[in-house]
């Protein structure tokens, strides 16, 4: 749910409270009729409050990234990686609650045709094309007969033409990195799965000359800024121990955005809309053609890196041949553009710490919020607060 909708629901709630309070204060409660009016006002306020906490049911699109017992090779793993047992817990929760997992294209076609979908259906996405998706996520999904879409950035497709089985190796290095062509083709040939596009370089670019921070010894967390100027294969970026000059300790980190959404800041000014459209059109066309060569079929969906896009980049994606994109900020309702998917990003340790059933509780809260029960947003917000406090404390302890 977007912040704008939360604000609207809060405004309705406050309006109900104010109406109730105002009537209770101005009415002479010694009269029976007045007491009735006061009670009526109270009930009206309560109904207004709860009606504001309901909205039409959408179709949640749940987004995962890395699924690994140990994703320490990723600098941003605490926000993007889940343990295999967490994914298994989520899928069991969906089954227990009666949710039907449907393919992404089923959702798109139903919205395009105005067809009715099951009352409780959900879509699963896995971004970035990590090898652990092939080794850990896919077998769990098969065990639950759950369809899913995997999105790969073409610059990160690893070399090699043989599927790997690193899950049998206890060393984390065995499942670090990205899928190769054979693994992507194997997933795409499975009736449960499909592989779609996630752009080319997954880069971020400067959008102003304002410095937001400085690079430190953990330069890899800023690697997407380097990807923007690094040509060719990027699948082994994480094994490099020497930072590029632009990310050496102390280097300025400018305000930045996704390369497919922001206007590149160069020579003291941002690129024009025309220059932006030419650059993005070239990138999405490359993604379409390169993934077609890998899969032997044309991809149909483009998941924007960082889920960031703009009207011009959406236009470029449609022109390149994609029939649908992500990046929406809605709920996948029938009243919304059927070719733009809104997604809910999931992470692990939802409450910061605790038993696995808390992961199920967090998912229930997000599903109920997406299903129209906005009151569950309170639990989601509490979980986010707990999680933020845990990881903030962890960072503090590192420097003690």
Tab-separated table of C-alpha atoms in Angstrom:
chain	number	residue	atom	x	y	z
A	1	UNK	CA	0.000	0.000	0.000
A	2	UNK	CA	1.339	3.423	-0.893
A	3	UNK	CA	2.036	6.193	1.603
A	4	UNK	CA	-0.620	8.294	-0.107
A	5	UNK	CA	-3.267	5.693	0.630
A	6	UNK	CA	-2.139	5.353	4.232
A	7	UNK	CA	-2.482	9.121	4.595
A	8	UNK	CA	-5.977	9.017	3.094
A	9	UNK	CA	-7.106	6.262	5.443
A	10	UNK	CA	-5.659	8.159	8.396
A	11	UNK	CA	-7.521	11.294	7.322
A	12	UNK	CA	-10.821	9.385	7.176
A	13	UNK	CA	-10.168	7.885	10.575
A	14	UNK	CA	-9.401	11.255	12.116
A	15	UNK	CA	-12.495	12.742	10.497
A	16	UNK	CA	-14.616	10.052	12.145
A	17	UNK	CA	-13.068	10.738	15.517
A	18	UNK	CA	-13.536	14.506	15.189
A	19	UNK	CA	-17.172	14.124	14.145
A	20	UNK	CA	-17.897	11.902	17.117
A	21	UNK	CA	-16.114	14.199	19.565
A	22	UNK	CA	-17.746	17.350	18.234
A	23	UNK	CA	-21.250	15.953	18.473
A	24	UNK	CA	-20.616	14.522	21.912
A	25	UNK	CA	-19.468	17.925	23.177
A	26	UNK	CA	-22.223	20.099	21.725
A	27	UNK	CA	-25.223	17.874	22.413
A	28	UNK	CA	-27.005	18.214	25.810
A	29	UNK	CA	-26.677	14.683	27.084
A	30	UNK	CA	-29.418	15.073	29.734
A	31	UNK	CA	-32.098	14.689	27.069
A	32	UNK	CA	-32.954	11.176	25.887
A	33	UNK	CA	-33.095	12.272	22.259
A	34	UNK	CA	-29.747	13.960	22.547
A	35	UNK	CA	-28.241	10.850	24.092
A	36	UNK	CA	-29.553	8.860	21.133
A	37	UNK	CA	-27.975	11.327	18.710
A	38	UNK	CA	-24.677	11.106	20.580
A	39	UNK	CA	-24.710	7.305	20.407
A	40	UNK	CA	-25.626	7.512	16.722
A	41	UNK	CA	-22.720	9.905	16.116
A	42	UNK	CA	-20.368	7.558	17.926
A	43	UNK	CA	-21.484	4.610	15.808
A	44	UNK	CA	-21.205	6.713	12.656
A	45	UNK	CA	-17.657	7.649	13.586
A	46	UNK	CA	-16.743	4.004	14.211
A	47	UNK	CA	-18.302	2.907	10.894
A	48	UNK	CA	-16.500	5.708	9.051
A	49	UNK	CA	-13.247	4.609	10.647
A	50	UNK	CA	-13.607	0.946	9.657
A	51	UNK	CA	-14.922	1.739	6.182
A	52	UNK	CA	-11.766	3.759	5.639
A	53	UNK	CA	-9.779	0.674	6.567
A	54	UNK	CA	-11.276	-1.378	3.755
A	55	UNK	CA	-10.527	-1.085	0.085
A	56	UNK	CA	-11.058	-3.226	-3.015
A	57	UNK	CA	-9.133	-6.490	-3.090
A	58	UNK	CA	-6.114	-6.490	-5.387
A	59	UNK	CA	-3.807	-9.267	-6.549
A	60	UNK	CA	-0.555	-9.260	-4.550
A	61	UNK	CA	2.641	-9.758	-6.534
A	62	UNK	CA	5.264	-10.903	-4.024
A	63	UNK	CA	8.896	-10.232	-4.914
A	64	UNK	CA	11.892	-12.194	-3.648
A	65	UNK	CA	15.538	-11.851	-4.593
A	66	UNK	CA	18.220	-14.149	-3.179
A	67	UNK	CA	17.073	-17.402	-1.518
A	68	UNK	CA	20.101	-18.755	0.300
A	69	UNK	CA	21.331	-20.271	3.562
A	70	UNK	CA	24.136	-17.709	3.423
A	71	UNK	CA	24.031	-14.681	1.124
A	72	UNK	CA	26.952	-12.895	2.733
A	73	UNK	CA	28.513	-12.276	-0.671
A	74	UNK	CA	25.764	-9.704	-1.320
A	75	UNK	CA	26.375	-6.354	0.427
A	76	UNK	CA	22.618	-5.752	0.563
A	77	UNK	CA	21.620	-9.287	1.599
A	78	UNK	CA	19.858	-8.208	4.803
A	79	UNK	CA	17.254	-6.422	2.662
A	80	UNK	CA	17.042	-8.777	-0.302
A	81	UNK	CA	17.813	-12.342	0.793
A	82	UNK	CA	15.578	-14.885	2.516
A	83	UNK	CA	16.507	-18.258	3.936
A	84	UNK	CA	15.116	-21.341	2.156
A	85	UNK	CA	13.108	-22.158	5.290
A	86	UNK	CA	11.504	-18.710	5.116
A	87	UNK	CA	10.411	-19.255	1.522
A	88	UNK	CA	9.074	-22.678	2.506
A	89	UNK	CA	7.211	-21.088	5.432
A	90	UNK	CA	5.699	-18.446	3.121
A	91	UNK	CA	4.488	-21.039	0.641
A	92	UNK	CA	2.981	-23.141	3.416
A	93	UNK	CA	1.248	-20.016	4.748
A	94	UNK	CA	-0.236	-19.295	1.323
A	95	UNK	CA	-1.499	-22.869	1.132
A	96	UNK	CA	-2.933	-22.816	4.658
A	97	UNK	CA	-4.766	-19.520	4.000
A	98	UNK	CA	-6.251	-20.766	0.740
A	99	UNK	CA	-4.322	-18.504	-1.629
A	100	UNK	CA	-3.839	-19.712	-5.218
A	101	UNK	CA	-0.440	-19.019	-6.793
A	102	UNK	CA	-0.921	-18.132	-10.465
A	103	UNK	CA	1.577	-17.399	-13.285
A	104	UNK	CA	2.329	-13.763	-14.033
A	105	UNK	CA	0.911	-14.015	-17.551
A	106	UNK	CA	-2.386	-15.352	-16.178
A	107	UNK	CA	-2.731	-12.149	-14.162
A	108	UNK	CA	-1.835	-9.950	-17.130
A	109	UNK	CA	-4.187	-11.721	-19.539
A	110	UNK	CA	-7.056	-11.686	-17.049
A	111	UNK	CA	-6.646	-7.958	-16.515
A	112	UNK	CA	-6.378	-7.305	-20.259
A	113	UNK	CA	-9.497	-9.370	-20.971
A	114	UNK	CA	-11.460	-8.331	-17.907
A	115	UNK	CA	-11.660	-11.967	-16.804
A	116	UNK	CA	-12.445	-13.006	-13.249
A	117	UNK	CA	-9.642	-14.464	-11.138
A	118	UNK	CA	-9.933	-16.596	-7.976
A	119	UNK	CA	-10.890	-14.557	-4.932
A	120	UNK	CA	-7.509	-15.200	-3.340
A	121	UNK	CA	-4.717	-15.381	-5.892
A	122	UNK	CA	-1.124	-14.267	-5.688
A	123	UNK	CA	1.865	-14.019	-8.054
A	124	UNK	CA	5.520	-14.806	-7.193
A	125	UNK	CA	8.543	-13.002	-8.653
A	126	UNK	CA	12.287	-13.553	-8.143
A	127	UNK	CA	14.532	-10.683	-9.248
A	128	UNK	CA	18.201	-10.531	-10.307
A	129	UNK	CA	18.814	-14.072	-11.608
A	130	UNK	CA	20.859	-15.335	-8.666
A	131	UNK	CA	22.227	-18.867	-8.827
A	132	UNK	CA	20.622	-19.654	-5.475
A	133	UNK	CA	17.217	-19.226	-7.147
A	134	UNK	CA	18.042	-22.231	-9.321
A	135	UNK	CA	19.573	-24.248	-6.487
A	136	UNK	CA	17.207	-23.506	-3.600
A	137	UNK	CA	14.103	-21.573	-4.648
A	138	UNK	CA	13.112	-23.675	-7.655
A	139	UNK	CA	13.048	-27.042	-5.797
A	140	UNK	CA	10.939	-25.544	-2.987
A	141	UNK	CA	8.533	-24.014	-5.500
A	142	UNK	CA	8.211	-27.365	-7.273
A	143	UNK	CA	7.430	-29.073	-3.975
A	144	UNK	CA	4.471	-26.702	-3.544
A	145	UNK	CA	3.543	-26.754	-7.244
A	146	UNK	CA	3.879	-22.965	-7.174
A	147	UNK	CA	4.473	-21.120	-10.473
A	148	UNK	CA	6.932	-18.221	-10.478
A	149	UNK	CA	8.694	-15.759	-12.761
A	150	UNK	CA	12.463	-15.206	-12.589
A	151	UNK	CA	13.898	-11.925	-13.884
A	152	UNK	CA	17.481	-11.797	-15.195
A	153	UNK	CA	19.693	-8.828	-16.102
A	154	UNK	CA	21.594	-9.801	-19.234
A	155	UNK	CA	24.982	-8.336	-18.195
A	156	UNK	CA	24.943	-10.661	-15.172
A	157	UNK	CA	24.299	-13.979	-16.915
A	158	UNK	CA	27.240	-16.166	-15.876
A	159	UNK	CA	29.439	-18.095	-18.273
A	160	UNK	CA	29.003	-21.822	-18.644
A	161	UNK	CA	26.572	-24.065	-20.470
A	162	UNK	CA	26.001	-26.740	-17.829
A	163	UNK	CA	23.533	-26.499	-14.925
A	164	UNK	CA	25.240	-26.559	-11.517
A	165	UNK	CA	24.310	-28.342	-8.307
A	166	UNK	CA	26.096	-26.304	-5.656
A	167	UNK	CA	23.304	-26.878	-3.137
A	168	UNK	CA	25.043	-30.148	-2.223
A	169	UNK	CA	28.144	-28.199	-1.218
A	170	UNK	CA	28.199	-26.801	2.313
A	171	UNK	CA	30.419	-23.893	1.279
A	172	UNK	CA	28.549	-20.649	0.602
A	173	UNK	CA	30.820	-19.914	-2.371
A	174	UNK	CA	29.180	-22.829	-4.187
A	175	UNK	CA	25.925	-20.912	-4.587
A	176	UNK	CA	27.211	-17.328	-4.828
A	177	UNK	CA	26.742	-15.475	-8.091
A	178	UNK	CA	24.285	-15.670	-10.959
A	179	UNK	CA	22.624	-18.247	-13.193
A	180	UNK	CA	24.200	-19.184	-16.496
A	181	UNK	CA	22.438	-19.695	-19.819
A	182	UNK	CA	21.782	-23.388	-19.245
A	183	UNK	CA	20.198	-22.739	-15.862
A	184	UNK	CA	17.990	-19.965	-17.199
A	185	UNK	CA	16.872	-22.172	-20.082
A	186	UNK	CA	16.194	-25.047	-17.691
A	187	UNK	CA	13.918	-22.848	-15.579
A	188	UNK	CA	12.159	-21.431	-18.608
A	189	UNK	CA	11.483	-24.900	-19.992
A	190	UNK	CA	9.824	-25.984	-16.726
A	191	UNK	CA	6.009	-25.667	-17.065
A	192	UNK	CA	5.874	-24.007	-13.631
A	193	UNK	CA	8.332	-21.247	-14.395
A	194	UNK	CA	9.196	-18.550	-16.871
A	195	UNK	CA	12.214	-16.289	-17.232
A	196	UNK	CA	11.728	-12.634	-18.108
A	197	UNK	CA	13.828	-9.488	-18.447
A	198	UNK	CA	15.365	-7.341	-15.721
A	199	UNK	CA	17.218	-4.905	-17.969
A	200	UNK	CA	20.892	-5.090	-18.838
A	201	UNK	CA	23.270	-3.587	-16.273
A	202	UNK	CA	21.083	-3.014	-13.163
A	203	UNK	CA	22.967	0.238	-12.714
A	204	UNK	CA	22.413	3.444	-10.811
A	205	UNK	CA	23.501	6.825	-12.131
A	206	UNK	CA	24.214	10.272	-10.620
A	207	UNK	CA	21.187	12.559	-10.902
A	208	UNK	CA	22.758	15.647	-9.305
A	209	UNK	CA	26.096	16.808	-7.928
A	210	UNK	CA	24.844	16.657	-4.329
A	211	UNK	CA	27.033	14.346	-2.252
A	212	UNK	CA	24.920	12.013	-0.096
A	213	UNK	CA	27.747	10.009	1.499
A	214	UNK	CA	31.342	8.869	1.024
A	215	UNK	CA	32.607	5.460	0.009
A	216	UNK	CA	34.216	3.402	2.751
A	217	UNK	CA	35.815	0.004	2.981
A	218	UNK	CA	32.418	-1.508	2.055
A	219	UNK	CA	32.562	-0.011	-1.443
A	220	UNK	CA	30.676	-2.966	-2.962
A	221	UNK	CA	27.350	-1.717	-1.634
A	222	UNK	CA	27.770	1.155	-4.106
A	223	UNK	CA	28.697	-1.182	-6.989
A	224	UNK	CA	25.601	-0.241	-9.072
A	225	UNK	CA	27.193	3.184	-9.617
A	226	UNK	CA	30.157	1.462	-11.229
A	227	UNK	CA	28.004	-0.868	-13.288
A	228	UNK	CA	26.722	2.182	-15.166
A	229	UNK	CA	30.157	2.784	-16.691
A	230	UNK	CA	31.407	-0.813	-16.803
A	231	UNK	CA	30.868	-2.502	-20.144
A	232	UNK	CA	30.276	-6.194	-20.713
A	233	UNK	CA	30.018	-9.141	-18.333
A	234	UNK	CA	29.373	-8.186	-14.701
A	235	UNK	CA	28.582	-11.627	-13.310
A	236	UNK	CA	31.806	-11.793	-11.289
A	237	UNK	CA	31.792	-8.275	-9.846
A	238	UNK	CA	31.544	-9.536	-6.263
A	239	UNK	CA	34.909	-11.354	-6.322
A	240	UNK	CA	36.851	-8.149	-7.004
A	241	UNK	CA	38.551	-6.917	-3.842
A	242	UNK	CA	40.048	-3.742	-5.291
A	243	UNK	CA	37.548	-0.903	-5.674
A	244	UNK	CA	37.392	1.048	-8.922
A	245	UNK	CA	38.799	4.614	-8.668
A	246	UNK	CA	35.307	6.110	-8.460
A	247	UNK	CA	34.539	4.054	-5.337
A	248	UNK	CA	37.833	4.196	-3.445
A	249	UNK	CA	37.532	5.019	0.274
A	250	UNK	CA	36.570	8.659	0.664
A	251	UNK	CA	35.158	8.991	-2.858
A	252	UNK	CA	32.021	11.118	-3.076
A	253	UNK	CA	28.771	9.200	-3.589
A	254	UNK	CA	26.359	11.509	-5.419
A	255	UNK	CA	22.578	11.514	-5.291
A	256	UNK	CA	21.599	8.699	-7.651
A	257	UNK	CA	18.712	6.802	-9.203
A	258	UNK	CA	18.084	3.782	-11.412
A	259	UNK	CA	19.700	4.097	-14.837
A	260	UNK	CA	16.294	3.375	-16.403
A	261	UNK	CA	14.460	6.074	-14.466
A	262	UNK	CA	16.836	8.930	-13.660
A	263	UNK	CA	18.317	11.647	-15.854
A	264	UNK	CA	22.083	11.178	-15.925
A	265	UNK	CA	23.953	14.126	-14.419
A	266	UNK	CA	27.030	14.921	-16.494
A	267	UNK	CA	29.129	18.074	-16.911
A	268	UNK	CA	27.024	20.006	-14.436
A	269	UNK	CA	23.588	19.252	-15.879
A	270	UNK	CA	21.043	16.494	-16.333
A	271	UNK	CA	20.521	14.850	-19.695
A	272	UNK	CA	17.531	16.004	-21.709
A	273	UNK	CA	14.383	13.914	-22.090
A	274	UNK	CA	15.389	13.141	-25.677
A	275	UNK	CA	18.827	11.908	-24.611
A	276	UNK	CA	17.261	9.902	-21.784
A	277	UNK	CA	14.768	8.258	-24.135
A	278	UNK	CA	17.493	7.322	-26.644
A	279	UNK	CA	19.679	5.818	-23.931
A	280	UNK	CA	16.873	3.879	-22.261
A	281	UNK	CA	15.415	2.704	-25.578
A	282	UNK	CA	18.810	1.271	-26.490
A	283	UNK	CA	19.120	-0.507	-23.122
A	284	UNK	CA	15.670	-2.100	-23.097
A	285	UNK	CA	16.026	-3.145	-26.731
A	286	UNK	CA	19.349	-4.805	-25.891
A	287	UNK	CA	17.740	-6.583	-22.932
A	288	UNK	CA	14.950	-7.867	-25.157
A	289	UNK	CA	17.272	-9.094	-27.912
A	290	UNK	CA	19.915	-10.614	-25.642
A	291	UNK	CA	17.418	-12.536	-23.524
A	292	UNK	CA	15.687	-13.731	-26.696
A	293	UNK	CA	19.017	-15.188	-27.825
A	294	UNK	CA	19.450	-16.979	-24.479
A	295	UNK	CA	15.920	-18.395	-24.163
A	296	UNK	CA	15.087	-19.012	-27.795
A	297	UNK	CA	11.876	-16.986	-27.389
A	298	UNK	CA	11.052	-13.322	-26.910
A	299	UNK	CA	10.555	-12.138	-23.325
A	300	UNK	CA	7.228	-10.433	-22.630
A	301	UNK	CA	7.665	-8.776	-19.233
A	302	UNK	CA	10.248	-6.272	-18.031
A	303	UNK	CA	10.827	-5.886	-14.297
A	304	UNK	CA	12.527	-2.553	-13.759
A	305	UNK	CA	15.661	-2.669	-11.597
A	306	UNK	CA	14.787	-1.099	-8.238
A	307	UNK	CA	11.189	-1.045	-9.568
A	308	UNK	CA	11.922	2.477	-10.824
A	309	UNK	CA	10.608	3.789	-14.147
A	310	UNK	CA	8.894	6.784	-15.722
A	311	UNK	CA	6.415	7.324	-18.599
A	312	UNK	CA	9.248	7.687	-21.118
A	313	UNK	CA	10.935	4.433	-20.078
A	314	UNK	CA	7.590	2.613	-20.134
A	315	UNK	CA	7.063	3.885	-23.683
A	316	UNK	CA	10.532	2.594	-24.651
A	317	UNK	CA	9.785	-0.826	-23.139
A	318	UNK	CA	6.540	-1.187	-25.074
A	319	UNK	CA	8.266	-0.167	-28.284
A	320	UNK	CA	10.976	-2.792	-27.654
A	321	UNK	CA	8.318	-5.528	-27.545
A	322	UNK	CA	7.444	-5.929	-23.867
A	323	UNK	CA	3.717	-6.248	-23.230
A	324	UNK	CA	3.914	-5.550	-19.490
A	325	UNK	CA	6.262	-3.935	-16.981
A	326	UNK	CA	6.554	-3.598	-13.229
A	327	UNK	CA	6.956	-0.363	-11.291
A	328	UNK	CA	3.303	0.291	-10.477
A	329	UNK	CA	2.261	1.923	-7.220
A	330	UNK	CA	-1.242	0.479	-7.044
A	331	UNK	CA	-2.858	-2.822	-6.113
A	332	UNK	CA	-3.340	-4.573	-9.494
A	333	UNK	CA	-7.035	-3.718	-9.541
A	334	UNK	CA	-9.240	-3.986	-12.614
A	335	UNK	CA	-9.444	-0.176	-12.688
A	336	UNK	CA	-5.661	0.149	-13.101
A	337	UNK	CA	-3.521	-0.156	-16.234
A	338	UNK	CA	-3.387	-3.953	-16.796
A	339	UNK	CA	0.085	-3.781	-18.342
A	340	UNK	CA	1.736	-2.256	-15.256
A	341	UNK	CA	2.302	-4.553	-12.278
A	342	UNK	CA	2.554	-3.319	-8.689
A	343	UNK	CA	4.674	-5.468	-6.399
A	344	UNK	CA	5.316	-6.113	-2.704
A	345	UNK	CA	8.959	-6.718	-1.833
A	346	UNK	CA	9.639	-9.315	0.867
A	347	UNK	CA	12.616	-9.821	3.143
A	348	UNK	CA	13.663	-12.100	5.972
A	349	UNK	CA	13.684	-11.663	9.759
A	350	UNK	CA	10.496	-9.652	9.428
A	351	UNK	CA	10.394	-8.723	13.124
A	352	UNK	CA	14.163	-8.417	13.429
A	353	UNK	CA	14.527	-11.791	15.122
A	354	UNK	CA	12.464	-14.633	16.499
A	355	UNK	CA	11.005	-18.009	15.488
A	356	UNK	CA	9.989	-18.897	11.953
A	357	UNK	CA	6.268	-18.450	12.678
A	358	UNK	CA	6.885	-14.699	12.835
A	359	UNK	CA	7.753	-14.845	9.127
A	360	UNK	CA	4.336	-16.402	8.536
A	361	UNK	CA	2.665	-13.691	10.627
A	362	UNK	CA	4.401	-10.952	8.649
A	363	UNK	CA	3.302	-12.467	5.351
A	364	UNK	CA	-0.279	-12.749	6.635
A	365	UNK	CA	-0.210	-9.057	7.494
A	366	UNK	CA	0.980	-8.079	4.012
A	367	UNK	CA	-1.537	-10.355	2.309
A	368	UNK	CA	-4.411	-9.019	4.412
A	369	UNK	CA	-3.355	-5.448	3.716
A	370	UNK	CA	-3.264	-6.198	-0.013
A	371	UNK	CA	-6.584	-8.001	0.354
A	372	UNK	CA	-8.369	-4.886	1.602
A	373	UNK	CA	-7.846	-5.111	5.373
A	374	UNK	CA	-5.723	-2.027	5.856
A	375	UNK	CA	-5.776	-2.374	9.653
A	376	UNK	CA	-3.099	-5.056	9.168
A	377	UNK	CA	-0.782	-2.295	8.023
A	378	UNK	CA	-0.286	-1.495	11.718
A	379	UNK	CA	1.335	-4.913	12.274
A	380	UNK	CA	3.455	-4.526	9.145
A	381	UNK	CA	4.657	-1.120	10.339
A	382	UNK	CA	5.499	-2.572	13.755
A	383	UNK	CA	7.457	-5.414	12.154
A	384	UNK	CA	9.395	-2.936	10.019
A	385	UNK	CA	10.229	-0.901	13.117
A	386	UNK	CA	11.496	-3.990	14.969
A	387	UNK	CA	13.554	-5.026	11.977
A	388	UNK	CA	15.036	-1.549	11.527
A	389	UNK	CA	16.017	-1.382	15.192
A	390	UNK	CA	17.696	-4.774	15.047
A	391	UNK	CA	19.847	-4.019	12.016
A	392	UNK	CA	20.633	-0.499	13.212
A	393	UNK	CA	21.858	-1.976	16.503
A	394	UNK	CA	23.884	-4.574	14.615
A	395	UNK	CA	25.646	-1.881	12.623
A	396	UNK	CA	26.359	0.026	15.833
A	397	UNK	CA	27.873	-3.021	17.521
A	398	UNK	CA	30.254	-3.523	14.613
A	399	UNK	CA	31.962	-0.216	15.409
A	400	UNK	CA	32.008	-0.542	19.224
